[in-house]
Every structure is written in structure tokens, then in C-alpha cells.
PDB file of C-alpha atoms in Angstrom:
ATOM      1  CA  ASN A 102      88.497 115.953  92.966  1.00 67.00           C
ATOM      2  CA  ALA A 103      91.052 115.975  95.726  1.00 76.00           C
ATOM      3  CA  GLY A 104      90.616 112.003  95.946  1.00 93.00           C
ATOM      4  CA  VAL A 105      91.562 110.996  99.529  1.00 96.00           C
ATOM      5  CA  THR A 106      92.882 113.298 101.972  1.00 96.00           C
ATOM      6  CA  GLN A 107      94.780 112.376 104.874  1.00 97.00           C
ATOM      7  CA  THR A 108      96.151 114.610 107.663  1.00 97.00           C
ATOM      8  CA  PRO A 109      98.296 114.983 109.471  1.00 97.00           C
ATOM      9  CA  LYS A 110     101.455 113.827 107.117  1.00 96.00           C
ATOM     10  CA  PHE A 111     103.860 113.375 110.050  1.00 96.00           C
ATOM     11  CA  GLN A 112     103.075 112.875 113.823  1.00 96.00           C
ATOM     12  CA  VAL A 113     105.183 112.165 116.954  1.00 97.00           C
ATOM     13  CA  LEU A 114     103.213 110.785 119.982  1.00 96.00           C
ATOM     14  CA  LYS A 115     104.081 109.850 123.544  1.00 97.00           C
ATOM     15  CA  THR A 116     103.119 106.277 124.979  1.00 97.00           C
ATOM     16  CA  GLY A 117      99.716 106.765 126.436  1.00 97.00           C
ATOM     17  CA  GLN A 118      98.727 109.741 124.318  1.00 97.00           C
ATOM     18  CA  SER A 119      95.612 109.714 122.185  1.00 96.00           C
ATOM     19  CA  MET A 120      94.960 111.118 118.730  1.00 95.00           C
ATOM     20  CA  THR A 121      92.833 110.687 115.700  1.00 97.00           C
ATOM     21  CA  LEU A 122      94.206 110.530 112.102  1.00 98.00           C
ATOM     22  CA  GLN A 123      91.638 112.227 109.614  1.00 98.00           C
ATOM     23  CA  CYS A 124      90.684 110.867 106.253  1.00 98.00           C
ATOM     24  CA  ALA A 125      88.254 112.449 103.949  1.00 97.00           C
ATOM     25  CA  GLN A 126      87.276 111.559 100.400  1.00 97.00           C
ATOM     26  CA  ASP A 127      85.301 113.482  97.640  1.00 95.00           C
ATOM     27  CA  MET A 128      84.711 110.651  95.386  1.00 93.00           C
ATOM     28  CA  ASN A 129      81.181 109.626  96.807  1.00 93.00           C
ATOM     29  CA  HIS A 130      82.661 106.340  97.800  1.00 93.00           C
ATOM     30  CA  GLU A 131      81.082 104.013 100.124  1.00 91.00           C
ATOM     31  CA  TYR A 132      83.750 101.600 101.128  1.00 92.00           C
ATOM     32  CA  MET A 133      86.623 103.265 102.824  1.00 95.00           C
ATOM     33  CA  SER A 134      89.443 101.519 105.102  1.00 95.00           C
ATOM     34  CA  TRP A 135      92.315 101.870 107.048  1.00 97.00           C
ATOM     35  CA  TYR A 136      95.717  99.854 106.804  1.00 96.00           C
ATOM     36  CA  ARG A 137      98.960 100.129 108.488  1.00 97.00           C
ATOM     37  CA  GLN A 138     102.069  99.340 106.961  1.00 95.00           C
ATOM     38  CA  ASP A 139     105.206  98.024 108.280  1.00 91.00           C
ATOM     39  CA  PRO A 140     108.689  97.120 106.902  1.00 80.00           C
ATOM     40  CA  GLY A 141     108.176  93.389 105.443  1.00 72.00           C
ATOM     41  CA  MET A 142     104.242  93.221 106.431  1.00 76.00           C
ATOM     42  CA  GLY A 143     102.672  94.810 103.398  1.00 85.00           C
ATOM     43  CA  LEU A 144      99.542  96.480 104.125  1.00 92.00           C
ATOM     44  CA  ARG A 145      97.569  95.176 107.051  1.00 93.00           C
ATOM     45  CA  LEU A 146      93.685  96.220 107.311  1.00 92.00           C
ATOM     46  CA  ILE A 147      92.821  97.714 110.576  1.00 95.00           C
ATOM     47  CA  HIS A 148      89.092  98.694 110.359  1.00 96.00           C
ATOM     48  CA  TYR A 149      86.678  99.421 107.065  1.00 94.00           C
ATOM     49  CA  SER A 150      83.512 100.736 106.511  1.00 94.00           C
ATOM     50  CA  VAL A 151      81.031  99.849 103.754  1.00 90.00           C
ATOM     51  CA  GLY A 152      78.905 103.088 104.182  1.00 92.00           C
ATOM     52  CA  ALA A 153      77.795 105.667 106.607  1.00 94.00           C
ATOM     53  CA  GLY A 154      77.166 104.146 110.254  1.00 94.00           C
ATOM     54  CA  ILE A 155      78.493 100.861 109.445  1.00 94.00           C
ATOM     55  CA  THR A 156      82.080  99.806 110.368  1.00 95.00           C
ATOM     56  CA  ASP A 157      83.864  96.513 110.951  1.00 93.00           C
ATOM     57  CA  GLN A 158      87.228  95.057 112.146  1.00 93.00           C
ATOM     58  CA  GLY A 159      90.085  94.319 109.923  1.00 91.00           C
ATOM     59  CA  GLU A 160      93.129  91.970 110.607  1.00 89.00           C
ATOM     60  CA  VAL A 161      94.740  94.089 113.372  1.00 94.00           C
ATOM     61  CA  PRO A 162      92.010  96.267 115.299  1.00 96.00           C
ATOM     62  CA  ASN A 163      93.180  96.346 118.597  1.00 96.00           C
ATOM     63  CA  GLY A 164      94.193  99.843 119.922  1.00 96.00           C
ATOM     64  CA  TYR A 165      92.106 101.584 117.278  1.00 97.00           C
ATOM     65  CA  ASN A 166      88.467 103.071 117.036  1.00 97.00           C
ATOM     66  CA  VAL A 167      86.788 104.114 114.025  1.00 97.00           C
ATOM     67  CA  SER A 168      83.374 105.850 113.300  1.00 96.00           C
ATOM     68  CA  ARG A 169      81.631 106.755 109.996  1.00 97.00           C
ATOM     69  CA  SER A 170      79.038 109.351 110.480  1.00 96.00           C
ATOM     70  CA  THR A 171      79.248 110.822 106.830  1.00 96.00           C
ATOM     71  CA  THR A 172      80.164 109.214 103.631  1.00 96.00           C
ATOM     72  CA  GLU A 173      83.185 111.672 103.252  1.00 96.00           C
ATOM     73  CA  ASP A 174      84.801 111.150 106.418  1.00 97.00           C
ATOM     74  CA  PHE A 175      86.488 108.155 108.249  1.00 98.00           C
ATOM     75  CA  PRO A 176      88.812 109.257 111.044  1.00 98.00           C
ATOM     76  CA  LEU A 177      90.881 106.497 113.186  1.00 98.00           C
ATOM     77  CA  ARG A 178      91.420 107.135 116.503  1.00 97.00           C
ATOM     78  CA  LEU A 179      94.301 105.777 118.546  1.00 96.00           C
ATOM     79  CA  LEU A 180      92.888 105.387 122.192  1.00 91.00           C
ATOM     80  CA  SER A 181      96.340 104.974 124.180  1.00 96.00           C
ATOM     81  CA  ALA A 182      99.444 105.050 121.796  1.00 96.00           C
ATOM     82  CA  ALA A 183     101.684 102.136 121.998  1.00 97.00           C
ATOM     83  CA  PRO A 184     105.455 101.930 120.528  1.00 96.00           C
ATOM     84  CA  SER A 185     103.942  98.895 118.905  1.00 95.00           C
ATOM     85  CA  GLN A 186     101.799 101.465 116.724  1.00 97.00           C
ATOM     86  CA  THR A 187     104.684 103.330 115.232  1.00 97.00           C
ATOM     87  CA  SER A 188     104.114 102.625 111.595  1.00 97.00           C
ATOM     88  CA  VAL A 189     102.917 104.361 108.444  1.00 97.00           C
ATOM     89  CA  TYR A 190      99.169 104.534 108.136  1.00 98.00           C
ATOM     90  CA  PHE A 191      97.090 104.676 104.878  1.00 97.00           C
ATOM     91  CA  CYS A 192      93.521 105.422 104.381  1.00 97.00           C
ATOM     92  CA  ALA A 193      91.698 104.055 101.037  1.00 96.00           C
ATOM     93  CA  SER A 194      88.247 104.691  99.615  1.00 95.00           C
ATOM     94  CA  MET A 195      87.125 102.053  97.205  1.00 90.00           C
ATOM     95  CA  VAL A 196      84.703 101.939  94.355  1.00 86.00           C
ATOM     96  CA  GLY A 197      83.052  98.910  92.086  1.00 80.00           C
ATOM     97  CA  THR A 198      83.856  99.184  88.404  1.00 77.00           C
ATOM     98  CA  ILE A 199      82.876  96.856  85.503  1.00 76.00           C
ATOM     99  CA  VAL A 200      86.408  95.122  85.996  1.00 72.00           C
ATOM    100  CA  GLY A 201      86.486  95.115  89.842  1.00 76.00           C
ATOM    101  CA  ASN A 202      86.608  97.119  93.166  1.00 79.00           C
ATOM    102  CA  ILE A 203      89.305  99.789  92.625  1.00 84.00           C
ATOM    103  CA  GLN A 204      91.048 101.366  95.623  1.00 89.00           C
ATOM    104  CA  TYR A 205      92.413 104.847  96.155  1.00 93.00           C
ATOM    105  CA  PHE A 206      94.875 105.501  98.564  1.00 96.00           C
ATOM    106  CA  GLY A 207      95.585 108.526 100.751  1.00 97.00           C
ATOM    107  CA  ALA A 208      99.336 110.126 100.993  1.00 96.00           C
ATOM    108  CA  GLY A 209      99.708 108.424 104.228  1.00 96.00           C
ATOM    109  CA  THR A 210     100.293 109.542 108.173  1.00 97.00           C
ATOM    110  CA  ARG A 211     103.892 108.710 109.333  1.00 96.00           C
ATOM    111  CA  LEU A 212     103.423 108.037 113.217  1.00 97.00           C
ATOM    112  CA  SER A 213     106.083 107.527 115.749  1.00 96.00           C
ATOM    113  CA  VAL A 214     105.088 106.630 119.281  1.00 96.00           C
ATOM    114  CA  LEU A 215     107.951 107.255 121.785  1.00 96.00           C
TER     115      LEU A 215
ATOM    116  CA  GLY B 550      89.305  84.364 105.478  1.00 79.00           C
ATOM    117  CA  GLU B 551      91.766  85.257 102.647  1.00 84.00           C
ATOM    118  CA  ASN B 552      95.259  84.722 102.660  1.00 90.00           C
ATOM    119  CA  VAL B 553      97.548  86.022  99.827  1.00 94.00           C
ATOM    120  CA  GLU B 554     101.262  84.753  99.601  1.00 95.00           C
ATOM    121  CA  GLN B 555     103.903  86.768  97.547  1.00 96.00           C
ATOM    122  CA  HIS B 556     107.116  85.793  96.168  1.00 97.00           C
ATOM    123  CA  PRO B 557     109.842  86.644  96.199  1.00 97.00           C
ATOM    124  CA  SER B 558     110.162  89.428  98.781  1.00 95.00           C
ATOM    125  CA  THR B 559     113.108  90.912  97.006  1.00 96.00           C
ATOM    126  CA  LEU B 560     113.989  90.884  92.957  1.00 97.00           C
ATOM    127  CA  SER B 561     117.305  92.196  91.711  1.00 98.00           C
ATOM    128  CA  VAL B 562     117.466  92.446  87.590  1.00 97.00           C
ATOM    129  CA  GLN B 563     119.654  94.012  85.269  1.00 98.00           C
ATOM    130  CA  GLU B 564     117.996  96.976  83.093  1.00 97.00           C
ATOM    131  CA  GLY B 565     116.240  95.558  80.357  1.00 97.00           C
ATOM    132  CA  ASP B 566     115.696  92.074  81.837  1.00 97.00           C
ATOM    133  CA  SER B 567     112.302  90.769  82.414  1.00 98.00           C
ATOM    134  CA  ALA B 568     110.819  90.430  86.065  1.00 98.00           C
ATOM    135  CA  VAL B 569     108.256  88.266  87.514  1.00 98.00           C
ATOM    136  CA  ILE B 570     106.345  88.326  90.748  1.00 98.00           C
ATOM    137  CA  LYS B 571     103.904  85.694  91.737  1.00 98.00           C
ATOM    138  CA  CYS B 572     101.102  85.537  94.178  1.00 98.00           C
ATOM    139  CA  THR B 573      98.662  82.938  95.227  1.00 97.00           C
ATOM    140  CA  TYR B 574      95.319  83.372  97.068  1.00 96.00           C
ATOM    141  CA  SER B 575      93.428  80.995  99.006  1.00 94.00           C
ATOM    142  CA  ASP B 576      89.686  82.068  98.789  1.00 89.00           C
ATOM    143  CA  SER B 577      87.913  80.857  95.756  1.00 88.00           C
ATOM    144  CA  ALA B 578      85.547  83.720  96.428  1.00 87.00           C
ATOM    145  CA  SER B 579      88.003  86.421  95.280  1.00 89.00           C
ATOM    146  CA  ASN B 580      87.241  87.405  91.831  1.00 88.00           C
ATOM    147  CA  TYR B 581      89.438  90.652  91.189  1.00 90.00           C
ATOM    148  CA  PHE B 582      93.241  90.727  91.671  1.00 93.00           C
ATOM    149  CA  PRO B 583      94.961  94.197  91.401  1.00 94.00           C
ATOM    150  CA  TRP B 584      98.724  94.976  91.459  1.00 96.00           C
ATOM    151  CA  TYR B 585      99.949  98.065  92.937  1.00 96.00           C
ATOM    152  CA  LYS B 586     103.382  99.620  92.647  1.00 97.00           C
ATOM    153  CA  GLN B 587     104.745 101.962  95.687  1.00 95.00           C
ATOM    154  CA  GLU B 588     107.743 103.957  95.440  1.00 95.00           C
ATOM    155  CA  LEU B 589     109.656 105.013  98.184  1.00 91.00           C
ATOM    156  CA  GLY B 590     107.722 107.173 100.672  1.00 90.00           C
ATOM    157  CA  LYS B 591     104.747 107.534  98.274  1.00 93.00           C
ATOM    158  CA  ARG B 592     101.220 106.047  98.334  1.00 94.00           C
ATOM    159  CA  PRO B 593     100.452 102.627  96.660  1.00 94.00           C
ATOM    160  CA  GLN B 594      99.403 103.256  93.067  1.00 93.00           C
ATOM    161  CA  LEU B 595      97.006 100.997  90.772  1.00 92.00           C
ATOM    162  CA  ILE B 596      99.257  99.663  87.775  1.00 95.00           C
ATOM    163  CA  ILE B 597      97.272  96.778  86.347  1.00 94.00           C
ATOM    164  CA  ASP B 598      94.347  94.586  87.553  1.00 92.00           C
ATOM    165  CA  ILE B 599      92.592  91.477  86.183  1.00 91.00           C
ATOM    166  CA  ARG B 600      89.196  89.874  87.004  1.00 87.00           C
ATOM    167  CA  SER B 601      88.557  86.132  87.310  1.00 82.00           C
ATOM    168  CA  ASN B 602      86.823  85.486  84.054  1.00 82.00           C
ATOM    169  CA  VAL B 603      90.175  86.451  82.284  1.00 82.00           C
ATOM    170  CA  GLY B 604      93.552  84.775  82.012  1.00 89.00           C
ATOM    171  CA  GLU B 605      95.653  87.499  80.881  1.00 93.00           C
ATOM    172  CA  LYS B 606      95.908  91.280  80.383  1.00 93.00           C
ATOM    173  CA  LYS B 607      98.933  93.312  79.203  1.00 95.00           C
ATOM    174  CA  ASP B 608      99.264  97.145  79.202  1.00 93.00           C
ATOM    175  CA  GLN B 609     102.558  97.859  77.550  1.00 95.00           C
ATOM    176  CA  ARG B 610     105.369  96.534  79.129  1.00 96.00           C
ATOM    177  CA  ILE B 611     103.487  94.869  82.035  1.00 97.00           C
ATOM    178  CA  ALA B 612     101.052  91.950  82.066  1.00 97.00           C
ATOM    179  CA  VAL B 613      99.169  89.911  84.605  1.00 97.00           C
ATOM    180  CA  THR B 614      98.144  86.258  84.384  1.00 96.00           C
ATOM    181  CA  LEU B 615      95.741  84.406  86.307  1.00 95.00           C
ATOM    182  CA  ASN B 616      95.170  80.800  86.890  1.00 94.00           C
ATOM    183  CA  LYS B 617      92.011  80.315  88.566  1.00 92.00           C
ATOM    184  CA  THR B 618      92.128  76.416  88.954  1.00 92.00           C
ATOM    185  CA  ALA B 619      95.673  76.798  90.926  1.00 93.00           C
ATOM    186  CA  LYS B 620      94.792  79.966  92.680  1.00 94.00           C
ATOM    187  CA  HIS B 621      97.834  82.063  91.527  1.00 94.00           C
ATOM    188  CA  PHE B 622      98.257  85.269  89.491  1.00 96.00           C
ATOM    189  CA  SER B 623     101.812  86.789  88.208  1.00 97.00           C
ATOM    190  CA  LEU B 624     102.905  89.942  87.449  1.00 98.00           C
ATOM    191  CA  HIS B 625     105.359  90.147  84.433  1.00 98.00           C
ATOM    192  CA  ILE B 626     107.462  93.178  83.657  1.00 98.00           C
ATOM    193  CA  THR B 627     109.526  93.216  80.333  1.00 97.00           C
ATOM    194  CA  GLU B 628     112.500  95.511  79.284  1.00 97.00           C
ATOM    195  CA  THR B 629     112.699  96.744  82.804  1.00 98.00           C
ATOM    196  CA  GLN B 630     113.869 100.062  83.367  1.00 97.00           C
ATOM    197  CA  PRO B 631     115.498 101.909  86.341  1.00 96.00           C
ATOM    198  CA  GLU B 632     111.985 103.734  87.116  1.00 96.00           C
ATOM    199  CA  ASP B 633     110.431 100.297  87.528  1.00 97.00           C
ATOM    200  CA  SER B 634     112.408 100.127  90.839  1.00 97.00           C
ATOM    201  CA  ALA B 635     109.796  99.864  93.645  1.00 97.00           C
ATOM    202  CA  VAL B 636     107.575  97.689  96.001  1.00 96.00           C
ATOM    203  CA  TYR B 637     104.902  95.861  94.115  1.00 97.00           C
ATOM    204  CA  PHE B 638     101.945  94.517  96.247  1.00 96.00           C
ATOM    205  CA  CYS B 639      99.538  92.053  94.911  1.00 97.00           C
ATOM    206  CA  ALA B 640      95.752  91.727  96.347  1.00 94.00           C
ATOM    207  CA  ALA B 641      92.827  89.633  96.201  1.00 92.00           C
ATOM    208  CA  ILE B 642      89.379  90.873  96.548  1.00 88.00           C
ATOM    209  CA  PRO B 643      86.012  89.169  96.671  1.00 82.00           C
ATOM    210  CA  LEU B 644      82.535  89.863  95.131  1.00 72.00           C
ATOM    211  CA  GLY B 645      81.132  93.203  96.981  1.00 67.00           C
ATOM    212  CA  TYR B 646      82.588  95.493  99.626  1.00 59.00           C
ATOM    213  CA  GLN B 647      84.572  93.079 101.547  1.00 67.00           C
ATOM    214  CA  LYS B 648      87.920  92.862 103.145  1.00 77.00           C
ATOM    215  CA  VAL B 649      90.894  93.383 100.622  1.00 85.00           C
ATOM    216  CA  THR B 650      94.011  91.386 101.257  1.00 89.00           C
ATOM    217  CA  PHE B 651      97.476  92.204 100.243  1.00 92.00           C
ATOM    218  CA  GLY B 652     100.559  90.293  99.594  1.00 93.00           C
ATOM    219  CA  THR B 653     103.415  91.217 101.795  1.00 92.00           C
ATOM    220  CA  GLY B 654     105.306  92.920  98.666  1.00 94.00           C
ATOM    221  CA  THR B 655     108.174  92.692  96.624  1.00 96.00           C
ATOM    222  CA  LYS B 656     111.007  95.090  96.372  1.00 96.00           C
ATOM    223  CA  LEU B 657     112.142  95.090  92.662  1.00 98.00           C
ATOM    224  CA  GLN B 658     115.570  96.575  92.027  1.00 98.00           C
ATOM    225  CA  VAL B 659     116.431  97.582  88.671  1.00 97.00           C
ATOM    226  CA  ILE B 660     120.324  97.737  88.222  1.00 96.00           C
ATOM    227  CA  PRO B 661     121.224 100.056  85.345  1.00 94.00           C
TER     228      PRO B 661
END
């Protein structure tokens, strides 16, 4: 199993450009989510999905779109990049266990918007 | 919605001493509380977790305690080592596939 795979690892955009951050998991997890991490702010939920065809907003959804056409893939789209979206983005999948719902994180995408 | 507060934001300890990080949560529906360790430039990694029907869980040098009545839980690291230096995050998760709420993180520095 590769786990959760994110691409690209690094990206530099100009203000106003659009792009898609890719996320794929091979563990057949129904739940997937996107977070952004800024210094001193912890991990903030952008969007999440509880299964193919179902998505919902998290804490900071503005400026981002998601779709979930398959169980494996959960891409995050930046519609018109802004400097405020400079951040590290983590994708995660989650599975229910006897203890609780355990999350697995991708390696992250470091995005700079100039 | 859920709100998780984490303290302290930074913590420096001498090697061999203990470190304690505390989190409080607001939603009584939360029933699963994981702790993640994030080394510089890396992804968060689960290090220990606890369910709401358990008061304490221990795994070698790390332990987590939960006070469901007071809605707070804590991470305890004993005999700290330099490799424990990292940012630690707590989280609260309710039943079912719902939103995960993280604390803002604690940067732990273990001084050799």
C-alpha cells in the first residue's frame, strides 16, 4: 500500500492562477479530507468527503473547490490563487476502528502564491 | 461545532524530564481523542489515542489521560529525549465520519 499520495510536493503560483492539488489513497477509505497548516494555526479543515459523490465544507472553504468522483481520489482546486493561500496543504483519509476513527496523512504540498 | 484548545503553545524541558500538554474540548459528542507528532517538514503521525470510555492509556514513555466530565485530556511524555522534539497536536473526533477538530499545536523542545 502506498497510503495517501499527494502531488505536487511544491508549487509556486502567481496571484490569480488556478491549479489542482492531487490526492489519492489506496486503502479504500470512505472518508477523506483536506487541511491547510499555517504557523501557529494548527491544522484547519478546508473540505471533507464521506464517500464518492459526497463533499462538505470545513472551517475554511472559501477559495477552494473539491469533488469526489471515486473512492480513491479527492482533488483540491484553487480557483484564483491569492497570497493568503500560501500554506502547507495536507490530504488525509480516515478509517473507523474499534478504538476510533484513525487518520492517515499525505506528505503535504507546500504552496507559495506570489 | 467543536472547539479544541491546546496549551502550552511552546514547551522547553531538559532531557530526562517529563512534559505535559493539555487540551480541552467543547462538544460532549466527541468520543475519540488522538495525539499526533509532527517533525519539521514532515506529516503528522499518530502516536497515541484514547476513547471516551477509557480514562488512561500508556505506551512506553507516552501516556494520555482523559477527564470526560471536565472535557479535557492530556499527553504525558516521561524521560524525554532529544528525538521527542517536535510539534504535538491533539484532536477531538465525534462518533461517525464527521469533522475532525485539531488543537493549535505545542512545539516541544528537549534540551540535551
